[in-house]
PDB file of C-alpha atoms in Angstrom:
ATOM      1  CA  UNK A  95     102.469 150.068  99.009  1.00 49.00           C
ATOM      2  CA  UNK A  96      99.618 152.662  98.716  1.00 51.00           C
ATOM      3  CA  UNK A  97      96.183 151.553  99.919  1.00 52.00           C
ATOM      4  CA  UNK A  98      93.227 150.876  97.591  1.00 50.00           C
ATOM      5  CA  UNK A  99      90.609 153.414  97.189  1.00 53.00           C
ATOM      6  CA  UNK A 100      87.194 152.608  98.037  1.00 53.00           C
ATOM      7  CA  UNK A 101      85.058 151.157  95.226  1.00 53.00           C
ATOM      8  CA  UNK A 102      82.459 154.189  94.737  1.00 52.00           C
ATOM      9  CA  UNK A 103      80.972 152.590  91.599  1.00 53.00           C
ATOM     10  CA  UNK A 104      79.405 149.789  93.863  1.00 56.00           C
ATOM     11  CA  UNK A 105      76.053 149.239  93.781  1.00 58.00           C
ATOM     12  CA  UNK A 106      72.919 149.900  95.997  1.00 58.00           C
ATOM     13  CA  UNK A 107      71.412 147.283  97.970  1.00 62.00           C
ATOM     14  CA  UNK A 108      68.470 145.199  95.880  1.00 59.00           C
ATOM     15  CA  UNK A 109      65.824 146.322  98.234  1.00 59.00           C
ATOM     16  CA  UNK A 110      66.585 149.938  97.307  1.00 56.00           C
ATOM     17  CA  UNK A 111      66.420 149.865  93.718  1.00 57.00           C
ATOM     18  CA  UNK A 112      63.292 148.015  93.711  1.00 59.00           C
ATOM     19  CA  UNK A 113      61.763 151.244  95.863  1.00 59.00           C
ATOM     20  CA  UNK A 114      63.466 153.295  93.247  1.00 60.00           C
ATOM     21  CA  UNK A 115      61.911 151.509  90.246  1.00 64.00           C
ATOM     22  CA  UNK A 116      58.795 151.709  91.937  1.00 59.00           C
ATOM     23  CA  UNK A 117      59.013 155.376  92.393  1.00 62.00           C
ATOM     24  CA  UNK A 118      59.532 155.534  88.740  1.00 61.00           C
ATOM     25  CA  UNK A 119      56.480 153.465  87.796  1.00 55.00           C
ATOM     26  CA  UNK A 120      54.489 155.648  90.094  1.00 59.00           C
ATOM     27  CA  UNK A 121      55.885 158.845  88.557  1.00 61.00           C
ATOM     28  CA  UNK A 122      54.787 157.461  84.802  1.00 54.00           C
ATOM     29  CA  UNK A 123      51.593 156.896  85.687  1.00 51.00           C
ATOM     30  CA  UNK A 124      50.623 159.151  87.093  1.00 57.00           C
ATOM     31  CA  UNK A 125      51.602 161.863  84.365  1.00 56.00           C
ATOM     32  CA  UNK A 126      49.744 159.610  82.174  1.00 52.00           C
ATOM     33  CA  UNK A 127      46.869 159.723  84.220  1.00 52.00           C
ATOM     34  CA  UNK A 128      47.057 163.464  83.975  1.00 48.00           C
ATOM     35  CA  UNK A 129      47.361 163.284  80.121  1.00 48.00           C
ATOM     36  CA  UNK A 130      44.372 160.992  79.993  1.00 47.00           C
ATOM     37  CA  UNK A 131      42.090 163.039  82.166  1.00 46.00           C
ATOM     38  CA  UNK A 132      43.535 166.504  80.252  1.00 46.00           C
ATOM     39  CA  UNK A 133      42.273 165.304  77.044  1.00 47.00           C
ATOM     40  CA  UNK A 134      39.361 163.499  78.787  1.00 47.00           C
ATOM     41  CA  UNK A 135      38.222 167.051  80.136  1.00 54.00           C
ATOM     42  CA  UNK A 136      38.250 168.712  76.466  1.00 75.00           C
ATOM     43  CA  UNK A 137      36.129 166.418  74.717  1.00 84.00           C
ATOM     44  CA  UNK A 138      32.620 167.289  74.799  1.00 84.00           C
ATOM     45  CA  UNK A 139      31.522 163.363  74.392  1.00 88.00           C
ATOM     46  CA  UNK A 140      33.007 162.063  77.264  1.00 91.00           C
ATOM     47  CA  UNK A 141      30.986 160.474  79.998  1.00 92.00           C
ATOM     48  CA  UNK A 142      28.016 160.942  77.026  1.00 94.00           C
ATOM     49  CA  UNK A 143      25.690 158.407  75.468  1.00 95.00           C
ATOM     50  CA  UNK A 144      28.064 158.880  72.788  1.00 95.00           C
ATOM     51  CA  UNK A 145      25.613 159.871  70.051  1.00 96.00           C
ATOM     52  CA  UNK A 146      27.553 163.289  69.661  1.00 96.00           C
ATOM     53  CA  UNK A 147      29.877 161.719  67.837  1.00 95.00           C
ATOM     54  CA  UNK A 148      27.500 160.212  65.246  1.00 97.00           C
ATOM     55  CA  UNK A 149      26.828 162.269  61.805  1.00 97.00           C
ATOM     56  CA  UNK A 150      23.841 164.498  61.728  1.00 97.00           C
ATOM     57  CA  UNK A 151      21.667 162.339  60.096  1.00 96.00           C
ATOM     58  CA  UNK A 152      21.736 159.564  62.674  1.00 97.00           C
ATOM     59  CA  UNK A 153      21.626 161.755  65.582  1.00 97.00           C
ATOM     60  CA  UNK A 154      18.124 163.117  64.358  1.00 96.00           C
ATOM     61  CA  UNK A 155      17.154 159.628  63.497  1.00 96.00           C
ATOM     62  CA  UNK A 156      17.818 158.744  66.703  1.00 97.00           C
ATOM     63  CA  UNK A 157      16.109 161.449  68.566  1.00 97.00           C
ATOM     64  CA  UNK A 158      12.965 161.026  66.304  1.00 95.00           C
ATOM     65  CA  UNK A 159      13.169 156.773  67.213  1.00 95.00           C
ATOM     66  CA  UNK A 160      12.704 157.884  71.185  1.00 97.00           C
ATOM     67  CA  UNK A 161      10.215 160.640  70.598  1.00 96.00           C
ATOM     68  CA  UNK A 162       8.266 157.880  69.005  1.00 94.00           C
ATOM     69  CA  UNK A 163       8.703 154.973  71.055  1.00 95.00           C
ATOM     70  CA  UNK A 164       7.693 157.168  74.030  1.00 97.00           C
ATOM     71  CA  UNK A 165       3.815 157.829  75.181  1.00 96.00           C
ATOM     72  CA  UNK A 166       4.337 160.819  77.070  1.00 98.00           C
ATOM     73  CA  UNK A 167       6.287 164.109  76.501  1.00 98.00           C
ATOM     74  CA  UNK A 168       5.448 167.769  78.164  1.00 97.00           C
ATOM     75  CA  UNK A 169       5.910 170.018  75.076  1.00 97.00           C
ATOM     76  CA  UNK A 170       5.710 173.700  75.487  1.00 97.00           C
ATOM     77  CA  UNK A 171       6.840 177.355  73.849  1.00 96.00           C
ATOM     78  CA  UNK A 172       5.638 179.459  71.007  1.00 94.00           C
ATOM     79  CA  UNK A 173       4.532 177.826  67.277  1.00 89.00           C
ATOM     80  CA  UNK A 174       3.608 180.423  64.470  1.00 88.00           C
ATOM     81  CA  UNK A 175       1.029 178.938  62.139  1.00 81.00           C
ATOM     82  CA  UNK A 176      -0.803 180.557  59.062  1.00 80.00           C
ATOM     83  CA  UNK A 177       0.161 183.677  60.702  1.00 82.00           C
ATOM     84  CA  UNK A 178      -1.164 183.330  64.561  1.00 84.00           C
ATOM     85  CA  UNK A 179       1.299 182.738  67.333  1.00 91.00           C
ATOM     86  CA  UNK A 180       0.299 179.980  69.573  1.00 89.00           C
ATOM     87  CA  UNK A 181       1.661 179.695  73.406  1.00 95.00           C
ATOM     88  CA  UNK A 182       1.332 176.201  74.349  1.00 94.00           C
ATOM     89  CA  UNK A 183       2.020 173.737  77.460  1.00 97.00           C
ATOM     90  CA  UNK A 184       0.811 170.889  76.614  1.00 97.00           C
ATOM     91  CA  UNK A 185       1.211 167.172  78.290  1.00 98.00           C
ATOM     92  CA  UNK A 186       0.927 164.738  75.970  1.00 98.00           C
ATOM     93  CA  UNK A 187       0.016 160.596  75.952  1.00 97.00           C
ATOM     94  CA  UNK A 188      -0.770 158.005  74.054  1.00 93.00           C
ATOM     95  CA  UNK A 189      -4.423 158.020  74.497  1.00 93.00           C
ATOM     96  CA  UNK A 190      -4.745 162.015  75.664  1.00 96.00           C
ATOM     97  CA  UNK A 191      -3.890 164.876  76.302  1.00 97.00           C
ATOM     98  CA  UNK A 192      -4.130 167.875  78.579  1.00 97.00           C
ATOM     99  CA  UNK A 193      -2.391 171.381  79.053  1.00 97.00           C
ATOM    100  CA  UNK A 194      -3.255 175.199  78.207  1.00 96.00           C
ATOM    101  CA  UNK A 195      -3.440 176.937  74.847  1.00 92.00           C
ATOM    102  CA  UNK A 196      -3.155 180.910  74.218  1.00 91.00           C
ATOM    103  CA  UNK A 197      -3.451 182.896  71.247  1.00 86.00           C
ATOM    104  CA  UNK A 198      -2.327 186.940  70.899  1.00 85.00           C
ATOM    105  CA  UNK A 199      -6.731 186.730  71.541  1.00 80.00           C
ATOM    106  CA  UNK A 200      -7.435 184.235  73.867  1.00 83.00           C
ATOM    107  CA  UNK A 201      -6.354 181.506  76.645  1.00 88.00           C
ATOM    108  CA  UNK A 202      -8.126 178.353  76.920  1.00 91.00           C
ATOM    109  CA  UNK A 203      -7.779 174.810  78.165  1.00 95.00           C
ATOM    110  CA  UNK A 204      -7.726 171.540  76.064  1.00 96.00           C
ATOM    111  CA  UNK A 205      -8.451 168.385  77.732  1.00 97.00           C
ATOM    112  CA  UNK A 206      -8.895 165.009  75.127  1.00 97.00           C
ATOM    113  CA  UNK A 207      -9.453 161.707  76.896  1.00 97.00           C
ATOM    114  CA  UNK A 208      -9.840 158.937  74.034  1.00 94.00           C
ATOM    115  CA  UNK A 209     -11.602 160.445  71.304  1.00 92.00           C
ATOM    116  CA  UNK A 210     -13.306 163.598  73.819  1.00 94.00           C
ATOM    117  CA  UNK A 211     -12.146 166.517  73.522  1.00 95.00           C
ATOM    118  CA  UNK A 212     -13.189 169.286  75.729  1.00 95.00           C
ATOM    119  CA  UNK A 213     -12.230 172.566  75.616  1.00 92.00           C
ATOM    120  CA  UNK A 214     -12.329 175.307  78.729  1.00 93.00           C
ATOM    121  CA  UNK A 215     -12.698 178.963  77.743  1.00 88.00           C
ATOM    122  CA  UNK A 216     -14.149 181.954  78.988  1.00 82.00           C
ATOM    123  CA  UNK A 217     -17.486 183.478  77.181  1.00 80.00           C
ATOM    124  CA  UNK A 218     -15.797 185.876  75.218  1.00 78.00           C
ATOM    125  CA  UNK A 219     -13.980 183.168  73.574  1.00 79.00           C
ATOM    126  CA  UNK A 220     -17.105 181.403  72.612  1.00 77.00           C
ATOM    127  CA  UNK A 221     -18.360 184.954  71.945  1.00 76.00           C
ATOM    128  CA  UNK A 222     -15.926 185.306  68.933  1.00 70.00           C
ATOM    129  CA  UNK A 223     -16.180 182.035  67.480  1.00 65.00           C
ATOM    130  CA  UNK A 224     -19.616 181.992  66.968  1.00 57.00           C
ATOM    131  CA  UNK A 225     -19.401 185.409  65.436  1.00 48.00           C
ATOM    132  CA  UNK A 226     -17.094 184.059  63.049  1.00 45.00           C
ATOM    133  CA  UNK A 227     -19.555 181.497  62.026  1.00 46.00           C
ATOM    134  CA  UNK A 228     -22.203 184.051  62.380  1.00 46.00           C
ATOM    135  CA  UNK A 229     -24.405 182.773  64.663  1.00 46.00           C
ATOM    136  CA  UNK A 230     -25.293 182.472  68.269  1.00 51.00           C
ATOM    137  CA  UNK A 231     -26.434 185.485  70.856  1.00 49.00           C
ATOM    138  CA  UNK A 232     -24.247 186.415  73.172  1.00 62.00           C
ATOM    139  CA  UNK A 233     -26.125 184.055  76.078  1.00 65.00           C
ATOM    140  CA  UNK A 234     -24.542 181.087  74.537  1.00 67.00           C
ATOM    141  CA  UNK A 235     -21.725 182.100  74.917  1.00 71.00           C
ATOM    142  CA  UNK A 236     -21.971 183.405  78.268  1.00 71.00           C
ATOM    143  CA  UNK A 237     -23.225 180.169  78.938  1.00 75.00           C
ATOM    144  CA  UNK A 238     -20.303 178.249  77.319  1.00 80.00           C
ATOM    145  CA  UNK A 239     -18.069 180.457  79.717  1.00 77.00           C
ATOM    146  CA  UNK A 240     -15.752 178.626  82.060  1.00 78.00           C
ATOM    147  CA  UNK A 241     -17.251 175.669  81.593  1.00 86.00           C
ATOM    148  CA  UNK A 242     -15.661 172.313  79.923  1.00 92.00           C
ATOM    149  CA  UNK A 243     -17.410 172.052  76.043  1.00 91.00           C
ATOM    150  CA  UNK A 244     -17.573 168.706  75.116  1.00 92.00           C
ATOM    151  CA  UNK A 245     -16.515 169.543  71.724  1.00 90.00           C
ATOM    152  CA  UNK A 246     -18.176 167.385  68.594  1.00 89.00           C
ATOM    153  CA  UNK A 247     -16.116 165.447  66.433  1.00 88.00           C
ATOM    154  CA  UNK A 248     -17.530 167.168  62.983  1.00 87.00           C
ATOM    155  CA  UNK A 249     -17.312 170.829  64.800  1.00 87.00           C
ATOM    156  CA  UNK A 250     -14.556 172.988  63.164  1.00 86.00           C
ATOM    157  CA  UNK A 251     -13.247 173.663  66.952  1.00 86.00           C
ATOM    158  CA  UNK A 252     -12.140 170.393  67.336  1.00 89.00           C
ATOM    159  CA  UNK A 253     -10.853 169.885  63.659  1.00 87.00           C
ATOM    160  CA  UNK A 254      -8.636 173.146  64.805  1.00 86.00           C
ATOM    161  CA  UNK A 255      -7.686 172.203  68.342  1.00 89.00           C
ATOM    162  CA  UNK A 256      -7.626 168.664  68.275  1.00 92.00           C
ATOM    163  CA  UNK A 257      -3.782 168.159  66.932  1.00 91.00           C
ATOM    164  CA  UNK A 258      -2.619 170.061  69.623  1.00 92.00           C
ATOM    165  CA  UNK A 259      -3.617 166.706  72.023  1.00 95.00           C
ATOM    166  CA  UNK A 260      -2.331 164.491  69.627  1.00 95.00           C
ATOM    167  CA  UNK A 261       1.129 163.452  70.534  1.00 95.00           C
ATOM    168  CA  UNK A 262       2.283 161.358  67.395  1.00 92.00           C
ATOM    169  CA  UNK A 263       0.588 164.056  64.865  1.00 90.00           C
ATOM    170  CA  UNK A 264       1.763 166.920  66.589  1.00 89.00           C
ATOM    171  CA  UNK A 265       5.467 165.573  66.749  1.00 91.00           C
ATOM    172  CA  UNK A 266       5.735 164.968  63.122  1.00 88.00           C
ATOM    173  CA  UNK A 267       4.744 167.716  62.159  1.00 83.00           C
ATOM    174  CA  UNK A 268       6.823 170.287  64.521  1.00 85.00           C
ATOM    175  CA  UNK A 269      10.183 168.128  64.847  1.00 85.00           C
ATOM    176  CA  UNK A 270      11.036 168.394  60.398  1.00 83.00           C
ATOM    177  CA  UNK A 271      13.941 170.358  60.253  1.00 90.00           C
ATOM    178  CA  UNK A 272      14.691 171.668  56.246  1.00 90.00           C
ATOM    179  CA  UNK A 273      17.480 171.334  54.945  1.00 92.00           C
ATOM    180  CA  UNK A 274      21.639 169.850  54.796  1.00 95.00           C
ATOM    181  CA  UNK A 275      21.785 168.656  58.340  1.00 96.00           C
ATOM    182  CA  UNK A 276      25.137 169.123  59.961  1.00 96.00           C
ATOM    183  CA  UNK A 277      26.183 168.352  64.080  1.00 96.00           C
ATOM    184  CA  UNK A 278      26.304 171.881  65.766  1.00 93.00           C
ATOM    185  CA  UNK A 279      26.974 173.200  69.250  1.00 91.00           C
ATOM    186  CA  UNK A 280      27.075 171.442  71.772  1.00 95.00           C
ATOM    187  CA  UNK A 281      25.035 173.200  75.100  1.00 94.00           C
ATOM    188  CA  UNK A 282      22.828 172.192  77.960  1.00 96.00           C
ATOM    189  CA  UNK A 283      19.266 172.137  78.336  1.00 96.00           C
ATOM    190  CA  UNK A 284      17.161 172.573  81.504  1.00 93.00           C
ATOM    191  CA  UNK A 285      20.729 171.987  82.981  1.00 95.00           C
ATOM    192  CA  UNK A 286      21.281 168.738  80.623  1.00 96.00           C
ATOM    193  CA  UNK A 287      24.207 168.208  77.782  1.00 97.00           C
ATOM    194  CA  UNK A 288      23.247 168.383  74.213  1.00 97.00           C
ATOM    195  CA  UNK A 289      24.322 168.201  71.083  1.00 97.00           C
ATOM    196  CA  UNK A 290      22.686 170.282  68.352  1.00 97.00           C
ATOM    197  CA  UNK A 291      21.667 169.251  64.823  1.00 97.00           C
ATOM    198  CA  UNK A 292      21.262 172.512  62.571  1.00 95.00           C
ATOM    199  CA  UNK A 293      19.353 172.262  59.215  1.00 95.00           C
ATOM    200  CA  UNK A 294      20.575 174.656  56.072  1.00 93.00           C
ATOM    201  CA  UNK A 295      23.065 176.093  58.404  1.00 88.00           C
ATOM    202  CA  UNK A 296      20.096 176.561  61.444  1.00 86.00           C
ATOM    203  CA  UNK A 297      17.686 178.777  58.635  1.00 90.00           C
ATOM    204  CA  UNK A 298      16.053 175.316  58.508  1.00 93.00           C
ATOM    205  CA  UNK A 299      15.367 174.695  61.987  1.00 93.00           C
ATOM    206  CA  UNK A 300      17.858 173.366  65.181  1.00 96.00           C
ATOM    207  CA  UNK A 301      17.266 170.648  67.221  1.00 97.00           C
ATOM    208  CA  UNK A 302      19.257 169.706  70.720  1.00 97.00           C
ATOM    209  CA  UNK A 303      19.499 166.263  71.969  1.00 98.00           C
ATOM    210  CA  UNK A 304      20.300 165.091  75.095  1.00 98.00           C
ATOM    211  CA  UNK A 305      23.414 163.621  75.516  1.00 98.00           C
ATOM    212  CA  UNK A 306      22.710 161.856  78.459  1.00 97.00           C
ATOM    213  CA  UNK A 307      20.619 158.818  78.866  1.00 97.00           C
ATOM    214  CA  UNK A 308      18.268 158.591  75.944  1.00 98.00           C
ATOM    215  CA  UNK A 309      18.923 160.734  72.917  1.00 98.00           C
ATOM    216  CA  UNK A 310      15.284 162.602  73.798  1.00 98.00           C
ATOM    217  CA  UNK A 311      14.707 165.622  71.677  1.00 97.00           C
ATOM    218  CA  UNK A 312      14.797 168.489  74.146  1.00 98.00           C
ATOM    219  CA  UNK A 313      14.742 171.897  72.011  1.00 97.00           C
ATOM    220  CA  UNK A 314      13.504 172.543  68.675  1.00 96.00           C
ATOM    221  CA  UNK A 315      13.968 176.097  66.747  1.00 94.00           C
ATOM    222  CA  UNK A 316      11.582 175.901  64.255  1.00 92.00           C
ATOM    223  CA  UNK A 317      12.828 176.805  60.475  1.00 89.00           C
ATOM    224  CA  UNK A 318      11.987 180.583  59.608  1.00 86.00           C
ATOM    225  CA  UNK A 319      11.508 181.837  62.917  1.00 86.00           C
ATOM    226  CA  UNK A 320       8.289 179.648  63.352  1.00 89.00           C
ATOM    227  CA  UNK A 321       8.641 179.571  67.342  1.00 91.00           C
ATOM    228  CA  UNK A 322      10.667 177.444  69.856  1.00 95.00           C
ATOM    229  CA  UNK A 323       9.725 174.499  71.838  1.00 96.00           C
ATOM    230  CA  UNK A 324      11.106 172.965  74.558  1.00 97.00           C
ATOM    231  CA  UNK A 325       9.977 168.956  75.459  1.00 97.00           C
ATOM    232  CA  UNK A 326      10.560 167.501  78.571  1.00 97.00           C
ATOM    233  CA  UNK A 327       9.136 164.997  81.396  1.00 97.00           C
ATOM    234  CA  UNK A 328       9.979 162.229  78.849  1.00 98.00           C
ATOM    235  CA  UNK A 329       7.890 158.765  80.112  1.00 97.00           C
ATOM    236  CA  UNK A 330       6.081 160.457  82.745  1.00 97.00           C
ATOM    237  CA  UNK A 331       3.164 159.641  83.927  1.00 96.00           C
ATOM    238  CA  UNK A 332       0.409 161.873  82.531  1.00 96.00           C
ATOM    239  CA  UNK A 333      -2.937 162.250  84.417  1.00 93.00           C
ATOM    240  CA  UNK A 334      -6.339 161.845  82.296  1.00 95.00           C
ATOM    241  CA  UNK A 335      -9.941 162.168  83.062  1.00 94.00           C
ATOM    242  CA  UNK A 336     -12.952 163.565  82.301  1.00 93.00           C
ATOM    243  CA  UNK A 337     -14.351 166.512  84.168  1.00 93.00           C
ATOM    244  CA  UNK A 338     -17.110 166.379  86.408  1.00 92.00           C
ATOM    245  CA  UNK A 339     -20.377 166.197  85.282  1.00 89.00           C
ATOM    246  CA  UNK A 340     -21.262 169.545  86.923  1.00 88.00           C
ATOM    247  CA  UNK A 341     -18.889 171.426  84.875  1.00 89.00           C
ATOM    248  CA  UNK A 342     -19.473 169.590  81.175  1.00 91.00           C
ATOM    249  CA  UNK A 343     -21.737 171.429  78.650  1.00 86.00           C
ATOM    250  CA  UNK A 344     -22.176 168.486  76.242  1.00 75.00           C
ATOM    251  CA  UNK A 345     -24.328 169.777  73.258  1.00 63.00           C
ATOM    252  CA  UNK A 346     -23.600 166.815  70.771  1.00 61.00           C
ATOM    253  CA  UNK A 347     -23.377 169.246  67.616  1.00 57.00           C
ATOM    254  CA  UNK A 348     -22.072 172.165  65.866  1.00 55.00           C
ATOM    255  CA  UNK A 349     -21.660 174.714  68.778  1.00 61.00           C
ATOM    256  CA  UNK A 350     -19.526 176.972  66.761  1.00 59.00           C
ATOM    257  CA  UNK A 351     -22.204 177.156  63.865  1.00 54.00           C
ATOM    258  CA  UNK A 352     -25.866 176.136  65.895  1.00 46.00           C
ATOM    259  CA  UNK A 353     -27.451 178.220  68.748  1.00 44.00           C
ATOM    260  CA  UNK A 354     -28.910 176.475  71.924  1.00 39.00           C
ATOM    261  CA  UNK A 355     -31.748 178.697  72.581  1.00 37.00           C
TER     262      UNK A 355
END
């Protein structure tokens, strides 16, 4: 009588096949994992406030909300205006303003604190304003020079300079893009992620909004080549006062049409 073969077809132990169902598990997941994170790593929106993936229209309704709902903003670049080029850096608040202003002509200083505006310039400045208005000898404006003008309400200087301070006016009327809206690019700004709305397929302006944190406006392209501006320091802190007495010339009327002599 021939002996039995042993029975290969047995089984392994129970402790073993838990380790190799175990193993398994392990092995899923973590191919998963790596799908996850693969497709995780090509989308643009992920780890975002998530307002890339909203249609144009609300993301610029959204940027506009925080701009508003914000007192201060540092704003700065190039706007073209009735054909002069402005440089600006301006730091903007609720109740003020304060920063530099430049002009293919002429660099000056605006300062507003409440309703006074004063405006730093050197003579030659002064020297071609009044000629403008044609009035004023040159000693006025010599001494107007380097000194902070306390700049009338009624006077056409502060009727021309006086938006530039105002945060909520000067907003409105630089962040309109023209046009069919549509969600561009997305890039970084000053090293944060954005998301671009482009007007009229960007002839009508471009705006980028941060996609981290608070959807803040952070670059605006102005429609028709009309200059560039870039807004930053969102919230901070934005540091107002008058000038010293010593270095105010306060004349309390027209100084770009009257003469002091």
């Amino acid at each position: 009588m021939s002996a039995i073969p042993p029975d290969t077809t047995r089984r392994p132990p129970a402790k073993a096949r838990r380790a190799g169902r175990a193993a398994l598990v392990a092995a899923v997941c973590a191919a998963l994992a790596a799908t996850v994170t693969g497709c995780a790593a090509d989308d643009p929106d992920a780890g975002t406030n998530g307002v890339g993936k909203l249609p144009a229209q609300q993301i610029e309704a959204k940027a506009r909300a925080a701009a508003a709902r914000t007192d201060t903003v540092r704003l700065s670049g190039k706007v073209v205006s009735q054909g002069s080029t402005y440089t600006l850096d301006m730091r903007l608040a609720k109740d003020g303003a304060r920063g530099e202003l430049s002009t293919k002509a002429a660099s000056f200083q605006l300062l507003r604190v409440g309703g006074a505006l004063y405006l730093k310039a050197d003579a030659a400045f002064w020297a071609g304003e009044k000629a403008g208005a044609g009035a004023g000898p040159d000693t006025t404006a010599a001494k107007l020079g380097d000194k902070y003008v306390k700049v009338p309400a009624a006077d056409p200087v502060y009727q021309r300079f006086s938006g530039f301070t105002d945060k909520d006016t000067l907003l409105a009327g630089l962040l309109g893009l023209h046009g069919e809206l549509t969600v561009g690019n997305h890039t970084t700004v000053g090293g944060v992620r954005t998301v671009q709305v482009a007007a009229g397929a960007g002839s009508g302006g471009t705006l980028d909004v941060s996609l981290e944190g608070t959807p803040y406006p952070l670059r605006l392209q102005r429609a028709g080549g009309a200059g560039e501006l870039k807004l930053a320091d969102w919230g901070k802190a934005v540091d107002l006062k008058a000038p010293d007495q010593d270095q105010v010339v306060d004349y309390g009327k027209q100084i770009s049409r009257t003469g002091t002599g």
